[in-house]
PDB file of C-alpha atoms in Angstrom:
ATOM      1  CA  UNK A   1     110.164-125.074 110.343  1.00 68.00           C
ATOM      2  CA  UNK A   2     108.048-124.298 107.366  1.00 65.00           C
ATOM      3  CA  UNK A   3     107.368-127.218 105.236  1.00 90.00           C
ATOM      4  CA  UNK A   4     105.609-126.874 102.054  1.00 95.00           C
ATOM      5  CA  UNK A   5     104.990-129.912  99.987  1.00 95.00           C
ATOM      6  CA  UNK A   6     104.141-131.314  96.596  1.00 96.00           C
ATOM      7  CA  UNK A   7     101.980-134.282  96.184  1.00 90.00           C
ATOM      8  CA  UNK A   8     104.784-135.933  93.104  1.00 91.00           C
ATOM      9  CA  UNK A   9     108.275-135.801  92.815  1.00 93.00           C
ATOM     10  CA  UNK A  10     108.330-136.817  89.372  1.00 95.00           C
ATOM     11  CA  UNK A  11     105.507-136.952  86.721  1.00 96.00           C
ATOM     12  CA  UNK A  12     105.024-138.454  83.101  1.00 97.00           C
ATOM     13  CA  UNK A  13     101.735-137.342  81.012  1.00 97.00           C
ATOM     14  CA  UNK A  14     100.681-137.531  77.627  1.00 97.00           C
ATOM     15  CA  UNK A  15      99.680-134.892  75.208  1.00 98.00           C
ATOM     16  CA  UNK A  16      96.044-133.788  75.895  1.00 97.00           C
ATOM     17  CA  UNK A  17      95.925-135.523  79.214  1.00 97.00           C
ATOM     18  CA  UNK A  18      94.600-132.871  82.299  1.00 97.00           C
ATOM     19  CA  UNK A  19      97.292-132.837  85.107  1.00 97.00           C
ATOM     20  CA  UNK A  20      96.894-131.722  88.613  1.00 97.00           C
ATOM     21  CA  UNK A  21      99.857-130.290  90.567  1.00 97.00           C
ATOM     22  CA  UNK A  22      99.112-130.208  94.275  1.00 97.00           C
ATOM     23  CA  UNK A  23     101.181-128.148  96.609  1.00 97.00           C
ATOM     24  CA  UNK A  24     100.154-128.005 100.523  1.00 97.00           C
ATOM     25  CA  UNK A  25     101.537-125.563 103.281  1.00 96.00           C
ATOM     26  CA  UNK A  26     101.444-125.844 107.113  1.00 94.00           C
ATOM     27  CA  UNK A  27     102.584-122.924 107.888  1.00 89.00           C
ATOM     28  CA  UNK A  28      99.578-120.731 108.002  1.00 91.00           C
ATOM     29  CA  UNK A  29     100.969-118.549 104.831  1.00 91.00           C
ATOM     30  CA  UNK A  30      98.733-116.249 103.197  1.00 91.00           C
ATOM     31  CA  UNK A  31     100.321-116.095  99.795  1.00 92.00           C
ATOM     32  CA  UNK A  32     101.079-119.148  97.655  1.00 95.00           C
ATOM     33  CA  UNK A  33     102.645-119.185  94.203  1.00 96.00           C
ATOM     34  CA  UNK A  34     103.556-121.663  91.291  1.00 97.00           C
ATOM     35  CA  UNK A  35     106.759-121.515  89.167  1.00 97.00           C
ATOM     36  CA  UNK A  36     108.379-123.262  86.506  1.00 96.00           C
ATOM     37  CA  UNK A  37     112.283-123.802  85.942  1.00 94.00           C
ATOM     38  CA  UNK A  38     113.937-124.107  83.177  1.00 92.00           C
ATOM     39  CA  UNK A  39     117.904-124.193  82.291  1.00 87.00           C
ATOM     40  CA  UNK A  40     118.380-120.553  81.618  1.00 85.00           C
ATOM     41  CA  UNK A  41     115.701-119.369  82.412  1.00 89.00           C
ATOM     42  CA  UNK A  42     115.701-118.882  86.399  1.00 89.00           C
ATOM     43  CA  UNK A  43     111.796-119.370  87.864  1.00 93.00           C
ATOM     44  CA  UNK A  44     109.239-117.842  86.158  1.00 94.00           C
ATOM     45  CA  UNK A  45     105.703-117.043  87.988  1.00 94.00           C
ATOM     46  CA  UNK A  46     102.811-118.691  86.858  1.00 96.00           C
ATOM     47  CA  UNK A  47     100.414-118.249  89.490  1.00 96.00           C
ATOM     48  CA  UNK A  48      99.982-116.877  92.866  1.00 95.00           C
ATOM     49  CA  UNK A  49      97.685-116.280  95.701  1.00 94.00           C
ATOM     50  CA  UNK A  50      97.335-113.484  97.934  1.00 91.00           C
ATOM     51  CA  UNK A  51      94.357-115.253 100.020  1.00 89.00           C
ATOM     52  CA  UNK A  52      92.064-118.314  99.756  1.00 90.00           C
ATOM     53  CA  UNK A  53      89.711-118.196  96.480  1.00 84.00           C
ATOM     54  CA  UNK A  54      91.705-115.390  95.315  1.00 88.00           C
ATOM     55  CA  UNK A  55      94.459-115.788  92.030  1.00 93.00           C
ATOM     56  CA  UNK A  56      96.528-113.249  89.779  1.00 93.00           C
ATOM     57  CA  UNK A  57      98.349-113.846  86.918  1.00 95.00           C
ATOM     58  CA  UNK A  58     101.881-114.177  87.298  1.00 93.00           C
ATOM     59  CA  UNK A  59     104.662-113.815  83.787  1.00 91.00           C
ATOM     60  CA  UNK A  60     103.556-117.176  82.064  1.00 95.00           C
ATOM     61  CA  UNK A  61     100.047-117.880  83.332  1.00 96.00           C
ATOM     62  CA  UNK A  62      99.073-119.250  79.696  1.00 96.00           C
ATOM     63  CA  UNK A  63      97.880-123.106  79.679  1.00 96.00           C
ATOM     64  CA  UNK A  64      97.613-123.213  83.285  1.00 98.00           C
ATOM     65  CA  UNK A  65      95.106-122.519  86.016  1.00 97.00           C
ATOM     66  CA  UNK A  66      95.151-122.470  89.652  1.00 97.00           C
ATOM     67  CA  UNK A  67      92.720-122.876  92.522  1.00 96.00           C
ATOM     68  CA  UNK A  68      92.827-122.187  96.112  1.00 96.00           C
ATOM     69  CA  UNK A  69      89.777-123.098  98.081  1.00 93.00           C
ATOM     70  CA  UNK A  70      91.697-123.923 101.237  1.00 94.00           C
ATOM     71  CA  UNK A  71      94.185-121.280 102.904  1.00 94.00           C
ATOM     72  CA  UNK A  72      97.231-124.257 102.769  1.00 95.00           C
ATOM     73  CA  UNK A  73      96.550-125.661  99.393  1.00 96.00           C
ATOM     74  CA  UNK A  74      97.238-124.318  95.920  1.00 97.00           C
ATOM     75  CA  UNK A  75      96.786-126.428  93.326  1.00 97.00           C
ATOM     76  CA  UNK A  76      98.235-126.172  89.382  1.00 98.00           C
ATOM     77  CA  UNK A  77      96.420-127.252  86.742  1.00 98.00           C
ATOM     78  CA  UNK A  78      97.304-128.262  83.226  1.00 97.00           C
ATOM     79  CA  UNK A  79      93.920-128.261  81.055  1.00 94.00           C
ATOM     80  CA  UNK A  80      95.534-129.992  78.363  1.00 97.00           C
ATOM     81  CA  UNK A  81      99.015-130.425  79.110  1.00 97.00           C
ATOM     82  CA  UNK A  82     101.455-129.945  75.752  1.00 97.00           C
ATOM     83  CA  UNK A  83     105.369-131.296  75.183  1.00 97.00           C
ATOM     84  CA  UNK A  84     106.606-127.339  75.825  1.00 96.00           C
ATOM     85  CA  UNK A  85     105.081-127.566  79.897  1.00 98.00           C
ATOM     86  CA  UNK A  86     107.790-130.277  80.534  1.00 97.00           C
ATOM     87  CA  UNK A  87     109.646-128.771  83.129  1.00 96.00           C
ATOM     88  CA  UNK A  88     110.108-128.504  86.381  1.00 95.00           C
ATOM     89  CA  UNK A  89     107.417-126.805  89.054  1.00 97.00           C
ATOM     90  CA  UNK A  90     107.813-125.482  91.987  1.00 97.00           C
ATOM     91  CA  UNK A  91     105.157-124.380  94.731  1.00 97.00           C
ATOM     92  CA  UNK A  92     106.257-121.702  97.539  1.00 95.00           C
ATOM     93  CA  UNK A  93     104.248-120.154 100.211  1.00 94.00           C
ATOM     94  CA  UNK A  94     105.109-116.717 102.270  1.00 91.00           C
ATOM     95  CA  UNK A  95     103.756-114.985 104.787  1.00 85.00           C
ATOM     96  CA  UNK A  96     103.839-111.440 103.648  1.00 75.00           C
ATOM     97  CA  UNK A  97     103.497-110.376 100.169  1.00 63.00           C
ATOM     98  CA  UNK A  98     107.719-109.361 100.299  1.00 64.00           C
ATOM     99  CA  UNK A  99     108.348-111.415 102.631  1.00 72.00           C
ATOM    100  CA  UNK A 100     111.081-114.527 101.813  1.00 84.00           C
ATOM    101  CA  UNK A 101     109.387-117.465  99.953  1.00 91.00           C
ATOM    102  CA  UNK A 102     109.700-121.178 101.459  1.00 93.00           C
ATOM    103  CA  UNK A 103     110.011-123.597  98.655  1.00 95.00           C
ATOM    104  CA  UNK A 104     108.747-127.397  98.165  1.00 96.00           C
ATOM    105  CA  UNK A 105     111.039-130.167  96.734  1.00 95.00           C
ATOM    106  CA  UNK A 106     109.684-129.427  92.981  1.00 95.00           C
ATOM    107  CA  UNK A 107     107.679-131.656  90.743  1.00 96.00           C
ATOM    108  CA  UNK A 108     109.874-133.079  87.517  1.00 95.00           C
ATOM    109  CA  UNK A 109     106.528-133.297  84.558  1.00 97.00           C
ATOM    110  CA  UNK A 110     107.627-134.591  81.529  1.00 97.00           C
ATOM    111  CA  UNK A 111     104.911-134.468  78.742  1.00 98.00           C
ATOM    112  CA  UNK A 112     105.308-137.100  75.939  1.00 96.00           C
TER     113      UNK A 112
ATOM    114  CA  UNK B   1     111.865-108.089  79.335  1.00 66.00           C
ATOM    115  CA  UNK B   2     114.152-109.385  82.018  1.00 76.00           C
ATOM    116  CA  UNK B   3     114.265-107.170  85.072  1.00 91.00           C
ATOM    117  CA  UNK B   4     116.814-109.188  86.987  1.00 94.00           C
ATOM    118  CA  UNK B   5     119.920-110.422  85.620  1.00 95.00           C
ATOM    119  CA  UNK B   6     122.231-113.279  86.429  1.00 96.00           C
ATOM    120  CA  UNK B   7     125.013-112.881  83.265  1.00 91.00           C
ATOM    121  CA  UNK B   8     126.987-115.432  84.597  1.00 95.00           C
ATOM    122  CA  UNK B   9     125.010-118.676  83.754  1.00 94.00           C
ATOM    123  CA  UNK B  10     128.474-120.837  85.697  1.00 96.00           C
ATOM    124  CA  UNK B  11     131.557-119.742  88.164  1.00 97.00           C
ATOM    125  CA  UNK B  12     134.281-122.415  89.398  1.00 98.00           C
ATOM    126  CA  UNK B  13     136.330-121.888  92.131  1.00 98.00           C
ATOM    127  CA  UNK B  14     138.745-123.853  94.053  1.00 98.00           C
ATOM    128  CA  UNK B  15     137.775-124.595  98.013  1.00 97.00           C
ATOM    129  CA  UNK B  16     138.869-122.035 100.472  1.00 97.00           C
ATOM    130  CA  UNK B  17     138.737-119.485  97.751  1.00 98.00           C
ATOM    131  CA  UNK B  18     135.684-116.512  97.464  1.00 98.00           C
ATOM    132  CA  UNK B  19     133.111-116.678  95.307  1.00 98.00           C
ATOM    133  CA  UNK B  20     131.365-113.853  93.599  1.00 98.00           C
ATOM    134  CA  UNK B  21     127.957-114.086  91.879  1.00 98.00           C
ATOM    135  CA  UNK B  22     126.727-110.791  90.567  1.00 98.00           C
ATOM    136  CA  UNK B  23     123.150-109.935  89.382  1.00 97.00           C
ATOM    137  CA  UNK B  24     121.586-106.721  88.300  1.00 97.00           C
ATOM    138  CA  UNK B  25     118.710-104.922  88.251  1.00 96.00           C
ATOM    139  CA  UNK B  26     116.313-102.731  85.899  1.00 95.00           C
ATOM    140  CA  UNK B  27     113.976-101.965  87.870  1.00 91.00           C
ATOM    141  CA  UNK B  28     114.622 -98.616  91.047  1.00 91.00           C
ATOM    142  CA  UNK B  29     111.147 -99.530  92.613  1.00 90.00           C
ATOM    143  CA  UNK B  30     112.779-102.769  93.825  1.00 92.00           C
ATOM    144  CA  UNK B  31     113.189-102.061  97.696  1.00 90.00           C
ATOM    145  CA  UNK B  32     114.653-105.879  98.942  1.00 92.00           C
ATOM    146  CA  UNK B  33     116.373-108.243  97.426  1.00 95.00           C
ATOM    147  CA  UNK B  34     117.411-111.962  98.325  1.00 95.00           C
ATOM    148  CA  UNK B  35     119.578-115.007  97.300  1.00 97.00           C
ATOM    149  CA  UNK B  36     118.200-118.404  96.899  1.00 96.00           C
ATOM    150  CA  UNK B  37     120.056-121.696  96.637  1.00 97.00           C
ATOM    151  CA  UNK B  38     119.211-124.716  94.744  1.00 95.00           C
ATOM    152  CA  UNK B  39     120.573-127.772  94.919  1.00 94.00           C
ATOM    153  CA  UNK B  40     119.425-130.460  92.467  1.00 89.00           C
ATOM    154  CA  UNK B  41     116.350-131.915  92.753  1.00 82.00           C
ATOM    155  CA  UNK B  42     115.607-129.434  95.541  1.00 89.00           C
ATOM    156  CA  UNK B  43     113.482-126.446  96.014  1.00 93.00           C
ATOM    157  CA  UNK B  44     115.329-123.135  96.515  1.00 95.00           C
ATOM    158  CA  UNK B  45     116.378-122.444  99.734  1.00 94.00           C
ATOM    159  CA  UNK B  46     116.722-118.902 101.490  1.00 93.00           C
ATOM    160  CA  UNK B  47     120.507-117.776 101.825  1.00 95.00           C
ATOM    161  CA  UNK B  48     120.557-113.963 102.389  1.00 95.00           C
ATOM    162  CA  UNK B  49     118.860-110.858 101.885  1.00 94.00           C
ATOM    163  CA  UNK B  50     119.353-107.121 101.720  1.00 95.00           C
ATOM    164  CA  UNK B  51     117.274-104.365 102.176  1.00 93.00           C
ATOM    165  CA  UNK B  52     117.509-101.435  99.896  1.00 92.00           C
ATOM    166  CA  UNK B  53     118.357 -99.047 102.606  1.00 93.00           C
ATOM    167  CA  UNK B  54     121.730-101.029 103.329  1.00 94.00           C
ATOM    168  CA  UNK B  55     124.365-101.796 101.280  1.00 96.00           C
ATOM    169  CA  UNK B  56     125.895-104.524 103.026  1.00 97.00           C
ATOM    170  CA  UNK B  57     124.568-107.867 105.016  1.00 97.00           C
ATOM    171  CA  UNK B  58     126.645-110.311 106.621  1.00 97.00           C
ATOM    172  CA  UNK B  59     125.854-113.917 107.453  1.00 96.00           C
ATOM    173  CA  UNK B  60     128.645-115.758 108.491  1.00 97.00           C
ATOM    174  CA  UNK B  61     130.338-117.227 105.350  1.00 98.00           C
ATOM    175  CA  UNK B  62     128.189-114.948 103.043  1.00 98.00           C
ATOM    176  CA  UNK B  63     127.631-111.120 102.200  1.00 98.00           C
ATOM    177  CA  UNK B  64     125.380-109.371 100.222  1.00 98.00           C
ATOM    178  CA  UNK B  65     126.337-105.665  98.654  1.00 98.00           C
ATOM    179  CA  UNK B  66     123.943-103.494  97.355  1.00 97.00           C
ATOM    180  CA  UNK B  67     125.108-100.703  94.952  1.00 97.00           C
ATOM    181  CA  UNK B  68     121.680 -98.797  94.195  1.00 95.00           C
ATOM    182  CA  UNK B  69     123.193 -96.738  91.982  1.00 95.00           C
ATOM    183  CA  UNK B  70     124.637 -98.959  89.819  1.00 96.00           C
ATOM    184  CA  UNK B  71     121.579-101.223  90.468  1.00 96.00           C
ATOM    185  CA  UNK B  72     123.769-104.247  90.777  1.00 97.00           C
ATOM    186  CA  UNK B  73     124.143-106.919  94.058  1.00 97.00           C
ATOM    187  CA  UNK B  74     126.643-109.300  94.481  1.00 98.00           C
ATOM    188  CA  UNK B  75     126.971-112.687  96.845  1.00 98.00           C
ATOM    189  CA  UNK B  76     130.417-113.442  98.372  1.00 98.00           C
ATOM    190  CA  UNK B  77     131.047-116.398  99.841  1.00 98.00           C
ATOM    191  CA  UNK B  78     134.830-116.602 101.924  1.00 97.00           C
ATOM    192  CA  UNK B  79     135.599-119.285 102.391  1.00 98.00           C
ATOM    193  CA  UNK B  80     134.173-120.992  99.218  1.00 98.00           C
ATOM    194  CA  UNK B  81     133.115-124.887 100.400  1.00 98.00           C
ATOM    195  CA  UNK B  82     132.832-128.247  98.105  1.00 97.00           C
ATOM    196  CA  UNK B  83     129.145-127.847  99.989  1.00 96.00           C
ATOM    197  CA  UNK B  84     128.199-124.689  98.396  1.00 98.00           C
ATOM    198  CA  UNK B  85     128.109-126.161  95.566  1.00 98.00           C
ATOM    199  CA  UNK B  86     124.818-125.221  93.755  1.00 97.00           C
ATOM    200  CA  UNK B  87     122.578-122.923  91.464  1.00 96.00           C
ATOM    201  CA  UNK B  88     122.628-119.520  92.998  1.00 97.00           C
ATOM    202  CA  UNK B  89     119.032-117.507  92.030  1.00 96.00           C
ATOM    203  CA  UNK B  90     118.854-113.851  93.007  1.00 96.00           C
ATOM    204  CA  UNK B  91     115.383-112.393  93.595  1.00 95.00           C
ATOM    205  CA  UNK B  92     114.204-108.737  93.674  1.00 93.00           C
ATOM    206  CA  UNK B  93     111.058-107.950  95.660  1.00 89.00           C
ATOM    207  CA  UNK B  94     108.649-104.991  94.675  1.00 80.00           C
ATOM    208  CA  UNK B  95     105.074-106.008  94.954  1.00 76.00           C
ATOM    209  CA  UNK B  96     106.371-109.686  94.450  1.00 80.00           C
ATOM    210  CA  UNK B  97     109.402-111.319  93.938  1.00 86.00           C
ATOM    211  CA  UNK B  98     111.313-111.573  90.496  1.00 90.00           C
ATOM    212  CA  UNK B  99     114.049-114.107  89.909  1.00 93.00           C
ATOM    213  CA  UNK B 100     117.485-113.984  87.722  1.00 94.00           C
ATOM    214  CA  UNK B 101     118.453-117.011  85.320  1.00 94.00           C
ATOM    215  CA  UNK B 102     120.639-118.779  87.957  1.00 95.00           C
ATOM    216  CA  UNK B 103     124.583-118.967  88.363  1.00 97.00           C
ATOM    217  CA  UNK B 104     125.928-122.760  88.307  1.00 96.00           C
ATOM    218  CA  UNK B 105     129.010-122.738  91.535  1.00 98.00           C
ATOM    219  CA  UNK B 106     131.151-125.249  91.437  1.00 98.00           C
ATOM    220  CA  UNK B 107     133.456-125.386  94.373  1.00 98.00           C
ATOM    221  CA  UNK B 108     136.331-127.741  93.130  1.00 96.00           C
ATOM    222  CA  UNK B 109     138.235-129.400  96.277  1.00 93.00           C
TER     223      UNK B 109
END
């Protein structure tokens, strides 16, 4: 079974404060991505990673940065995280580019 | 601009009934397309998926239709379980995968 997993269930930051959202694979996956949900708003992309060191863009890529510098890690990062990035994140990893995405349990950030 | 549409944002059904989620589609370069469920506090999981050069797949409880022309795909669940109770996400894959808003189920027993 594919497990993908993300270092926080459920996170509280300030304004300004830099936040790290780790998301790990074991799967062997080439291609990792971030997205956000919100109510009515399905998953949007952020992120996502075709191979290790290598990033795109995804829809909503502003305020947020990724690195990958290990083939089963793909990490989020809020530089300064603002009130309107509360939501909740979700990592997924896949082994071809079409291929069906495998999902971690999410990571609820709430930004006061 | 939203390529993949859920218009339904809820659908409740009474057990042992179907349930129908529909979602459509902008874009004709879309070649597969999948449904995701999401129960709360969960990731998505992987329900079904079609490829473009079917119309139909069947998994036990749950089929997918494809109408290309119309560029719309529907889930049908028969029977409909208190269990399937969930967020419903469709996804349409071209170079990568694009996601609708979400349909609420709720099965009512």
């Amino acid at each position: 079974d594919v497990k993908v997993t993300q270092s926080s269930r459920y996170l509280v930051k300030r304004t300004g404060e830099k936040v790290f959202l780790e998301c790990v694979q074991d799967m062997d996956h080439e291609n990792m991505f971030w997205y956000r949900q919100d109510p009515g708003l399905g998953l949007r992309l952020i992120y996502f990673s075709y191979d290790v060191k290598m990033k795109e863009k995804g829809d909503i890529p502003e305020g947020y940065s990724v690195s990958r510098e290990k083939k089963e890690r793909f990490s989020l990062i809020l530089e300064s995280a603002s009130t309107n990035q509360t939501s909740m994140y979700l990592c997924a990893s896949s082994l071809g580019r079409e291929n069906e995405q495998y999902f971690g349990p999410g990571t609820r950030l709430t930004v006061t | 601009d939203q390529q993949v549409k859920q218009n339904s944002p809820s659908l409740s059904v009474q057990e042992g009934r179907i349930s129908i989620l529909n979602c459509d589609y902008t874009n004709s370069m879309f070649d597969y397309f999948l449904w995701y469920k999401k129960y709360p506090a969960e990731g998505p999981t992987f329900l079904i998926s079609i490829s473009s050069i079917k119309d139909k797949n069947e998994d036990g409880r749950f089929t997918v239709f494809l109408n290309k022309s119309a560029k719309h795909l529907s889930l049908h669940i028969v029977p409909s379980q208190p269990g399937d109770s969930a967020v419903y996400f469709c996804a349409a894959s071209g170079s990568r995968l694009t996601f609708g808003e979400g349909t609420q189920l709720t099965v009512n027993p």
